[in-house]
Coordinates of C-alpha atoms in Angstrom, one line a residue:
M1 CA 21.5 126.0 130.8
H2 CA 19.8 123.7 128.3
E3 CA 16.1 124.5 127.9
I4 CA 13.3 122.5 126.3
V5 CA 10.3 124.2 124.7
T6 CA 7.1 122.1 124.4
L7 CA 4.3 122.2 121.8
Q8 CA 0.9 120.7 122.7
L9 CA -1.2 119.9 119.7
G10 CA -4.9 119.0 120.2
Q11 CA -7.3 117.9 122.9
R12 CA -6.0 114.4 123.6
A13 CA -2.4 115.6 123.7
N14 CA -3.4 118.3 126.1
Y15 CA -4.9 115.8 128.5
L16 CA -1.5 114.1 128.6
A17 CA 0.5 117.3 128.8
T18 CA -1.6 118.6 131.7
H19 CA -0.6 115.5 133.8
F20 CA 3.0 116.2 132.7
W21 CA 2.9 119.8 133.9
N22 CA 1.2 118.9 137.2
L23 CA 4.0 116.6 138.0
Q24 CA 6.6 119.2 137.2
E25 CA 4.9 121.7 139.4
S26 CA 4.9 119.1 142.3
Y27 CA 8.7 119.1 142.3
F28 CA 9.1 122.7 143.3
T29 CA 10.5 123.3 146.8
Y30 CA 9.8 126.5 148.7
N31 CA 12.4 126.1 151.5
E32 CA 15.8 127.8 150.7
S33 CA 17.7 125.0 152.5
E34 CA 16.1 122.3 150.3
E35 CA 17.1 121.9 146.6
S36 CA 14.9 119.9 144.2
P37 CA 16.7 117.2 142.3
V38 CA 14.8 118.5 139.2
D39 CA 16.2 121.5 137.4
H40 CA 13.1 123.6 136.8
D41 CA 14.8 126.0 134.4
V42 CA 14.7 123.2 131.7
H43 CA 10.9 123.4 131.3
F44 CA 9.9 126.6 133.1
R45 CA 10.6 130.3 132.3
P46 CA 10.9 133.2 134.8
G47 CA 8.9 136.3 134.2
Y48 CA 6.8 139.0 135.9
G49 CA 3.0 139.1 136.4
A50 CA 0.8 142.1 135.8
D51 CA 1.4 143.4 139.4
G52 CA 5.2 143.1 139.0
S53 CA 5.6 139.9 141.0
E54 CA 7.9 137.2 139.8
T55 CA 6.3 134.3 138.0
Y56 CA 7.4 130.9 136.8
T57 CA 5.4 129.4 133.9
P58 CA 5.9 126.5 131.5
R59 CA 7.8 127.0 128.3
T60 CA 5.0 125.7 126.2
V61 CA 2.6 126.6 123.4
I62 CA -0.9 125.0 123.7
Y63 CA -3.0 124.6 120.6
D64 CA -6.6 123.4 120.7
L65 CA -9.8 123.8 118.8
K66 CA -12.6 126.2 119.6
G67 CA -14.3 125.0 122.8
G68 CA -11.3 122.8 123.8
F69 CA -9.9 124.9 126.6
G70 CA -12.9 124.5 129.0
T71 CA -12.6 127.0 131.8
L72 CA -9.0 127.9 131.2
R73 CA -8.6 131.6 130.6
K74 CA -6.0 133.2 128.4
Y75 CA -5.4 135.8 131.2
N76 CA -5.2 134.1 134.5
A77 CA -4.7 135.4 138.0
L78 CA -1.1 136.2 137.3
Y79 CA -1.8 138.3 134.2
E80 CA -5.4 139.4 134.5
L81 CA -4.5 143.1 134.6
S82 CA -3.1 142.6 131.1
E83 CA -6.5 142.1 129.6
D84 CA -8.4 145.2 128.6
S85 CA -11.4 145.6 130.9
A86 CA -13.4 147.5 128.2
S87 CA -12.5 147.6 124.5
G88 CA -13.1 150.8 122.5
Q89 CA -15.5 151.0 119.6
G90 CA -12.8 151.9 117.2
L91 CA -14.1 153.4 113.9
W92 CA -17.7 152.3 114.5
D93 CA -19.8 154.9 116.3
G94 CA -23.1 153.1 116.1
Q95 CA -24.8 150.9 118.6
E96 CA -23.1 147.7 119.5
V97 CA -24.8 144.4 120.1
V98 CA -22.6 142.0 122.0
Q99 CA -23.4 138.3 122.0
K100 CA -21.6 136.1 124.4
Q101 CA -21.8 132.4 125.0
D102 CA -22.7 131.2 128.5
P103 CA -19.4 130.7 130.4
I104 CA -18.5 127.2 131.3
P105 CA -18.9 126.7 135.1
Q106 CA -15.7 126.2 136.9
S107 CA -15.1 122.7 138.4
E108 CA -15.1 122.2 142.1
Y109 CA -11.5 121.1 141.9
Q110 CA -10.5 124.4 140.3
K111 CA -12.5 126.4 142.8
S112 CA -10.6 124.6 145.7
L113 CA -7.3 125.5 144.1
D114 CA -8.3 129.2 143.8
Q115 CA -9.5 129.3 147.4
G116 CA -6.7 127.2 148.9
T117 CA -9.0 124.6 150.4
S118 CA -8.8 120.8 150.3
A119 CA -9.4 119.5 146.8
P120 CA -12.4 117.3 146.2
Q121 CA -11.9 113.8 144.7
L122 CA -12.0 114.0 140.9
T123 CA -14.0 111.5 138.9
S124 CA -14.5 110.7 135.2
E125 CA -17.8 112.5 135.4
T126 CA -16.4 115.7 136.9
V127 CA -13.5 116.0 134.5
R128 CA -15.0 117.5 131.4
Y129 CA -11.9 119.1 129.9
W130 CA -8.2 118.8 130.6
S131 CA -8.3 122.3 132.2
D132 CA -10.5 120.8 135.0
Y133 CA -7.5 119.2 136.7
N134 CA -4.8 121.6 135.6
R135 CA -2.7 122.9 138.5
V136 CA -0.4 125.3 136.6
F137 CA -0.6 128.9 135.6
Y138 CA 0.4 129.5 131.9
H139 CA 1.7 132.6 130.2
P140 CA -1.0 134.3 128.0
R141 CA 1.3 133.6 124.9
S142 CA 1.0 129.9 125.6
I143 CA -2.8 129.8 124.8
V144 CA -3.5 129.5 121.1
Q145 CA -7.1 128.7 120.1
L146 CA -7.8 127.7 116.5
N147 CA -11.3 129.0 115.7
E148 CA -11.5 127.5 112.3
Y149 CA -12.7 124.2 113.7
E150 CA -14.8 123.3 116.8
L151 CA -14.1 120.5 119.2
N152 CA -16.2 117.4 118.5
S153 CA -18.0 119.0 115.6
Q154 CA -20.2 116.6 113.6
V155 CA -20.4 119.1 110.7
M156 CA -16.7 119.7 110.2
P157 CA -14.9 117.0 112.1
F158 CA -11.1 117.4 112.6
E159 CA -10.3 113.9 111.6
D160 CA -8.7 113.7 108.2
W161 CA -4.8 114.1 108.0
N162 CA -5.0 116.4 105.0
V163 CA -7.4 118.7 106.8
G164 CA -4.8 119.4 109.5
E165 CA -2.1 119.9 106.9
E166 CA -4.2 122.4 105.0
L167 CA -5.1 124.2 108.3
F168 CA -1.4 124.7 109.2
N169 CA -0.5 125.9 105.7
D170 CA -3.3 128.5 105.8
L171 CA -2.5 129.7 109.3
D172 CA 1.2 129.8 108.7
K173 CA 0.7 131.8 105.5
E174 CA -1.4 134.4 107.4
H175 CA 0.5 134.6 110.7
D176 CA 3.9 132.7 110.4
L177 CA 3.2 130.5 113.4
L178 CA 6.8 130.0 114.4
D179 CA 7.4 133.7 114.6
R180 CA 4.2 134.4 116.4
D181 CA 4.0 131.4 118.8
L182 CA 7.3 129.5 119.2
R183 CA 10.0 132.1 118.6
P184 CA 9.2 134.2 121.7
F185 CA 9.8 131.2 124.0
A186 CA 12.9 130.0 122.0
E187 CA 14.6 133.4 122.2
E188 CA 14.2 133.5 126.0
C189 CA 16.4 130.4 126.2
D190 CA 20.1 130.6 127.0
Q191 CA 20.7 127.5 124.9
L192 CA 17.7 125.8 123.4
R193 CA 18.2 122.1 123.8
A194 CA 15.1 120.5 122.2
V195 CA 11.6 121.1 121.1
Q196 CA 9.2 118.5 122.6
L197 CA 5.8 117.8 120.9
F198 CA 2.7 116.1 122.3
T199 CA 0.4 115.3 119.5
T200 CA -1.8 112.6 117.9
S201 CA -1.0 110.7 114.7
D202 CA -4.3 109.2 113.7
D203 CA -6.4 112.3 113.1
A204 CA -5.9 115.8 111.5
W205 CA -3.4 116.8 114.2
G206 CA -1.0 114.4 112.5
G207 CA -1.0 116.6 109.3
F208 CA -0.8 119.8 111.3
T209 CA 2.2 118.4 113.2
A210 CA 4.0 117.2 110.1
R211 CA 4.0 120.6 108.5
Y212 CA 4.9 122.3 111.8
I213 CA 8.0 120.1 112.1
D214 CA 8.9 121.0 108.5
R215 CA 9.1 124.6 109.6
L216 CA 11.0 123.6 112.8
R217 CA 13.7 121.9 110.8
D218 CA 14.0 124.9 108.5
E219 CA 14.5 127.3 111.5
Y220 CA 16.2 125.0 114.1
G221 CA 17.8 122.4 112.0
K222 CA 20.4 121.2 114.5
K223 CA 18.1 121.1 117.6
S224 CA 16.6 117.9 118.9
V225 CA 12.9 117.3 118.1
W226 CA 11.1 114.8 120.5
V227 CA 7.7 113.7 119.3
W228 CA 5.2 111.8 121.4
T229 CA 2.3 110.7 119.1
M230 CA -0.8 109.2 120.6
E231 CA -2.9 106.6 118.9
D232 CA -6.5 105.8 119.9
G233 CA -6.6 102.3 121.4
T234 CA -10.4 102.0 121.6
R235 CA -12.2 99.6 119.3
V236 CA -14.0 101.4 116.5
Q237 CA -15.9 100.4 113.3
R238 CA -13.7 99.0 110.5
H239 CA -14.0 102.0 108.1
K240 CA -13.1 104.4 110.9
Q241 CA -10.1 102.2 111.9
L242 CA -8.9 102.1 108.3
K243 CA -9.0 105.9 108.2
K244 CA -7.0 106.1 111.5
D245 CA -4.5 103.6 110.2
T246 CA -4.0 105.7 107.0
N247 CA -3.5 108.8 109.1
K248 CA -0.9 107.0 111.2
A249 CA 0.9 105.9 108.0
K250 CA 1.1 109.5 106.8
S251 CA 2.3 110.7 110.2
L252 CA 5.0 108.0 110.4
Y253 CA 6.2 108.7 106.9
S254 CA 6.3 112.5 107.3
I255 CA 7.3 113.0 110.9
S256 CA 9.6 110.2 112.0
P257 CA 12.5 110.9 109.5
Q258 CA 12.7 114.5 110.8
S259 CA 12.5 113.6 114.5
T260 CA 15.4 112.9 116.9
L261 CA 12.9 110.8 119.0
Y262 CA 9.6 109.5 117.6
V263 CA 7.5 107.5 120.1
P264 CA 4.0 106.2 119.0
V265 CA 2.0 105.4 122.1
I266 CA -1.4 103.6 122.3
D267 CA -4.0 105.3 124.5
I268 CA -4.7 102.9 126.0
P269 CA -3.4 99.3 125.4
Q270 CA -5.9 96.5 125.6
K271 CA -3.6 94.4 127.7
L272 CA -3.1 95.8 131.2
P273 CA -2.2 94.2 134.6
R274 CA -5.2 93.0 136.5
S275 CA -4.3 95.2 139.4
L276 CA -4.9 98.3 137.3
Q277 CA -8.5 99.6 137.1
V278 CA -8.7 102.2 134.3
D279 CA -11.8 103.7 132.8
R280 CA -11.0 103.3 129.1
H281 CA -13.5 105.9 128.1
S282 CA -12.0 108.6 130.2
E283 CA -9.1 110.5 128.6
W284 CA -8.2 111.9 132.0
Q285 CA -7.6 108.3 133.4
T286 CA -5.9 106.8 130.3
T287 CA -3.5 109.7 130.0
A288 CA -2.8 109.6 133.7
L289 CA -1.4 106.0 133.3
L290 CA 0.5 107.0 130.2
S291 CA 2.0 110.0 132.0
S292 CA 3.6 107.8 134.7
A293 CA 5.7 106.1 132.0
L294 CA 6.4 109.2 129.8
E295 CA 7.4 111.5 132.7
T296 CA 9.6 108.8 134.2
V297 CA 11.5 107.9 131.1
T298 CA 12.3 111.6 130.3
L299 CA 13.3 112.3 133.9
P300 CA 17.0 112.2 133.3
S301 CA 16.6 115.2 130.9
R302 CA 15.9 117.4 133.8
L303 CA 17.6 115.8 136.8
R304 CA 20.6 117.8 137.9
P305 CA 23.3 115.0 137.9
Y306 CA 22.7 114.0 134.3
H307 CA 24.0 115.5 131.1
D308 CA 24.0 112.8 128.5
F309 CA 20.3 111.9 127.9
E310 CA 20.5 112.8 124.2
A311 CA 23.5 110.7 123.7
S312 CA 21.6 107.7 125.2
L313 CA 18.8 108.2 122.6
A314 CA 21.3 108.4 119.8
G315 CA 22.5 104.9 120.7
D316 CA 24.3 103.4 117.6
G317 CA 24.9 106.6 115.8
G318 CA 21.4 107.9 115.7
R319 CA 20.1 105.6 113.0
H320 CA 17.1 104.4 115.0
T321 CA 14.8 107.2 116.1
I322 CA 11.5 105.3 116.4
F323 CA 11.2 104.0 120.0
E324 CA 8.7 101.9 121.9
L325 CA 7.5 102.9 125.4
Q326 CA 7.1 100.3 128.2
S327 CA 6.8 100.5 132.0
T328 CA 6.3 98.5 135.1
L329 CA 4.7 100.0 138.2
N330 CA 6.2 99.2 141.6
P331 CA 8.8 96.8 140.2
E332 CA 9.7 94.2 142.8
N333 CA 13.1 93.4 141.3
S334 CA 15.1 96.4 140.0
N335 CA 17.0 94.3 137.5
S336 CA 17.2 97.2 135.1
G337 CA 20.9 98.0 135.2
G338 CA 20.7 98.8 138.9
N339 CA 22.3 95.5 139.7
D340 CA 25.9 94.8 140.5
D341 CA 26.8 93.5 137.1
E342 CA 29.2 95.7 135.1
S343 CA 27.2 95.1 132.0
P344 CA 23.4 95.3 132.6
K345 CA 21.1 93.7 130.1
A346 CA 18.4 95.1 127.9
R347 CA 15.0 93.7 128.8
T348 CA 11.6 93.0 127.3
D349 CA 9.6 91.9 130.3
F350 CA 7.5 94.9 131.2
D351 CA 4.0 94.9 132.6
I352 CA 2.6 97.6 130.3
D353 CA 3.5 98.0 126.6
F354 CA 2.3 101.4 125.3
S355 CA 3.5 100.8 121.7
Y356 CA 2.0 97.3 120.9
D357 CA -1.2 95.6 121.6
G358 CA -1.7 91.9 122.0
E359 CA 0.8 89.1 122.5
Q360 CA 4.4 89.3 121.5
G361 CA 5.6 87.0 118.8
K362 CA 9.3 86.0 118.6
T363 CA 11.7 87.8 120.8
P364 CA 12.8 91.0 119.0
S365 CA 16.3 92.1 118.4
I366 CA 17.0 95.3 120.4
F367 CA 19.2 98.0 118.9
N368 CA 19.1 100.5 121.7
Q369 CA 17.4 100.8 125.1
V370 CA 17.2 103.6 127.7
Q371 CA 16.0 102.4 131.1
V372 CA 15.0 104.6 134.0
L373 CA 14.2 103.3 137.5
R374 CA 12.8 105.8 139.9
G375 CA 12.0 105.3 143.6
D376 CA 15.0 103.0 143.9
D377 CA 15.3 103.2 147.7
A378 CA 18.0 100.5 147.9
G379 CA 20.5 102.2 145.6
Q380 CA 19.9 105.9 146.5
S381 CA 22.1 106.7 143.5
T382 CA 21.6 109.6 141.1
E383 CA 24.6 108.7 139.0
P384 CA 24.4 106.8 135.8
V385 CA 25.1 103.2 136.6
D386 CA 27.1 102.6 133.4
G387 CA 30.0 104.8 134.5
D388 CA 32.2 105.6 131.5
I389 CA 29.6 105.7 128.7
G390 CA 32.2 105.7 125.9
R391 CA 34.0 102.7 127.2
V392 CA 30.8 100.8 127.8
R393 CA 29.6 101.5 124.3
K394 CA 32.8 100.3 122.8
L395 CA 32.5 97.0 124.7
R396 CA 28.9 96.5 123.7
L397 CA 29.8 97.2 120.1
Y398 CA 32.7 94.8 120.3
N399 CA 30.5 92.1 121.8
S400 CA 27.6 92.7 119.3
E401 CA 25.3 93.7 122.2
P402 CA 22.5 96.3 122.0
M403 CA 23.3 99.8 123.2
L404 CA 21.9 100.3 126.7
Q405 CA 21.9 103.2 129.1
S406 CA 20.4 102.8 132.6
Y407 CA 19.5 105.6 135.0
R408 CA 18.4 105.4 138.7
T409 CA 17.0 108.0 141.0
P410 CA 15.4 107.8 144.5
L411 CA 12.8 110.3 143.4
H412 CA 9.4 108.6 143.5
L413 CA 6.5 109.4 141.2
P414 CA 4.3 111.8 143.3
I415 CA 0.7 110.6 143.8
L416 CA -1.2 113.9 143.1
D417 CA -4.8 114.6 143.9
S418 CA -5.2 115.4 140.1
F419 CA -4.7 111.7 139.4
P420 CA -7.6 109.2 139.4
H421 CA -8.2 108.1 143.0
G422 CA -7.0 104.5 143.6
M423 CA -5.2 104.1 140.3
Y424 CA -1.8 104.1 141.9
S425 CA -0.7 102.6 145.2
K426 CA 2.3 104.1 147.0
S427 CA 5.4 102.1 147.6
S428 CA 6.1 100.3 150.9
S429 CA 7.8 103.4 152.2
G430 CA 4.8 105.6 151.5
A431 CA 6.9 108.0 149.5
G432 CA 5.1 107.7 146.2
L433 CA 5.2 105.3 143.3
S434 CA 8.2 103.3 142.1
V435 CA 8.3 103.1 138.3
L436 CA 10.6 101.3 135.8
A437 CA 10.2 102.8 132.3
A438 CA 12.1 102.2 129.1
L439 CA 12.4 103.5 125.5
T440 CA 13.4 100.7 123.2
A441 CA 14.4 100.6 119.5
S442 CA 13.9 97.1 118.2
T443 CA 13.0 95.0 115.2
R444 CA 9.3 95.1 116.3
T445 CA 9.1 98.5 114.6
A446 CA 9.7 96.8 111.2
D447 CA 6.7 94.5 111.8
K448 CA 4.5 97.5 112.7
I449 CA 5.6 99.5 109.7
R450 CA 4.9 96.5 107.4
A451 CA 1.3 96.3 108.7
I452 CA 0.9 100.0 108.1
E453 CA 2.3 99.7 104.6
G454 CA -0.4 97.2 103.7
T455 CA -3.2 99.5 104.9
A456 CA -1.8 102.5 103.0
A457 CA -1.5 100.4 99.8
R458 CA -5.2 99.5 99.9
M459 CA -6.6 102.8 101.0
L460 CA -4.6 105.5 99.2
S461 CA -4.9 106.8 95.6
V462 CA -2.2 105.8 93.1
D463 CA -0.5 109.2 93.3
E464 CA -0.1 109.1 97.1
R465 CA 0.5 105.4 97.4
E466 CA 3.8 105.1 95.6
N467 CA 5.7 107.7 97.5
L468 CA 4.2 106.8 100.9
V469 CA 4.7 103.0 100.5
N470 CA 8.3 103.4 99.2
G471 CA 9.1 105.8 102.0
L472 CA 7.8 103.5 104.7
G473 CA 9.7 100.7 103.1
E474 CA 12.9 102.6 103.4
I475 CA 12.2 103.3 107.1
R476 CA 11.3 99.7 107.8
E477 CA 14.5 98.3 106.3
S478 CA 16.6 100.1 108.9
Y479 CA 14.8 98.2 111.6
E480 CA 15.0 94.7 110.0
T481 CA 18.8 94.3 110.1
G482 CA 20.4 92.6 113.1
W483 CA 22.6 94.4 115.5
G484 CA 25.9 93.0 114.2
S485 CA 25.3 93.6 110.5
G486 CA 24.0 97.1 111.1
S487 CA 27.0 98.0 113.1
E488 CA 29.5 96.7 110.6
D489 CA 27.8 98.6 107.8
E490 CA 28.1 101.8 109.8
D491 CA 31.8 101.2 110.5
D492 CA 32.5 100.6 106.8

């Protein structure tokens, strides 16, 4: 077994991760004669509840600020007996005065889940927190509230990259966060395959994540680290945008060199298909759209027939770890490697580009691409279409073509009642949504890094500027070379 442990860092990341876990929960089958194509043991852990019953909960650690968990309790229905009903007074024998905040009222959606009744339709107004549409029970160890900062505080905003870095260092010095939070989940794994992180790069969580990954590399140096970093796509005042860009520069410089997969995603791109109606001010809606692409493109990592997803990401020797995320909903033409050609082609024509805003310039050179087509009713194939991967890669290298791995599966994206109503339309068969998603490493990354370098050079002090700009320049150079020259250098 090859398990993946997930870390969720911050409010915006938890909105995205909640959609991810809801989708994983929907793949469970409860008929012994029916086997799910998804191997649940990759992301879920078996255990026992307070009453001795068997449980199955996500292998995840959820960090958020004070007030960020909404109605989610540390001890849920599976583990409520573990919580002390009455705490003792300890050494104090005087009179106690207990002050409690008014509890947040439970959403009607959560009430319906608890009662087993039909769920009401969610709206942007009724979703106040990511826990309002959560469908999964978590282990108590998964819930980690950081009380040093409060969500949406105007007095102590959690916005500056250095603030997140300092918070991690202080907490790690006091508690050793890896030992306290991550190691219990990692040691339960038969063979830990990867640590997956959902985070943001343009606020203080970027600094928190950077230092967390430093510790991860110290403890789990050979394990894969997959990082999904969200960037705010809404229009803000210029001085706020410059701060966000500076935070993104620091995150890119500190995190991407230590990541096996680093995917910056815009939440939400300004350019979307006209058929999509998305409330850009609702994190529940924007992350629902993002989750359709992210969950699709990582699907091979948990489908039973596949065993080479990490090799697909490595591409041309693992030199390019920064990827773009793109998708097309209900693709009419599955020309994504699912055709009859022996050598499918890398593509750039996607409806939604989560990594770049605005119009594309010149056609980029692609180094490596991983394509996943789900809901492919015509093919009904769960085998990699490229066949002998080693042979195909040698041919591509010989022909100076980009590395490409294509996957197909008939498993549609489920349309859950936790998704925004009307955002997705089912396929013609009524079985869910067909999605084509891709991770692409290309020369466009060099253009993005060059723009970030310019911002960092203007905004940072002299001491910070030199190391950061030089480091970003080194990262950028590896994405400027063409496919042929880069491959020849590697062979030499």
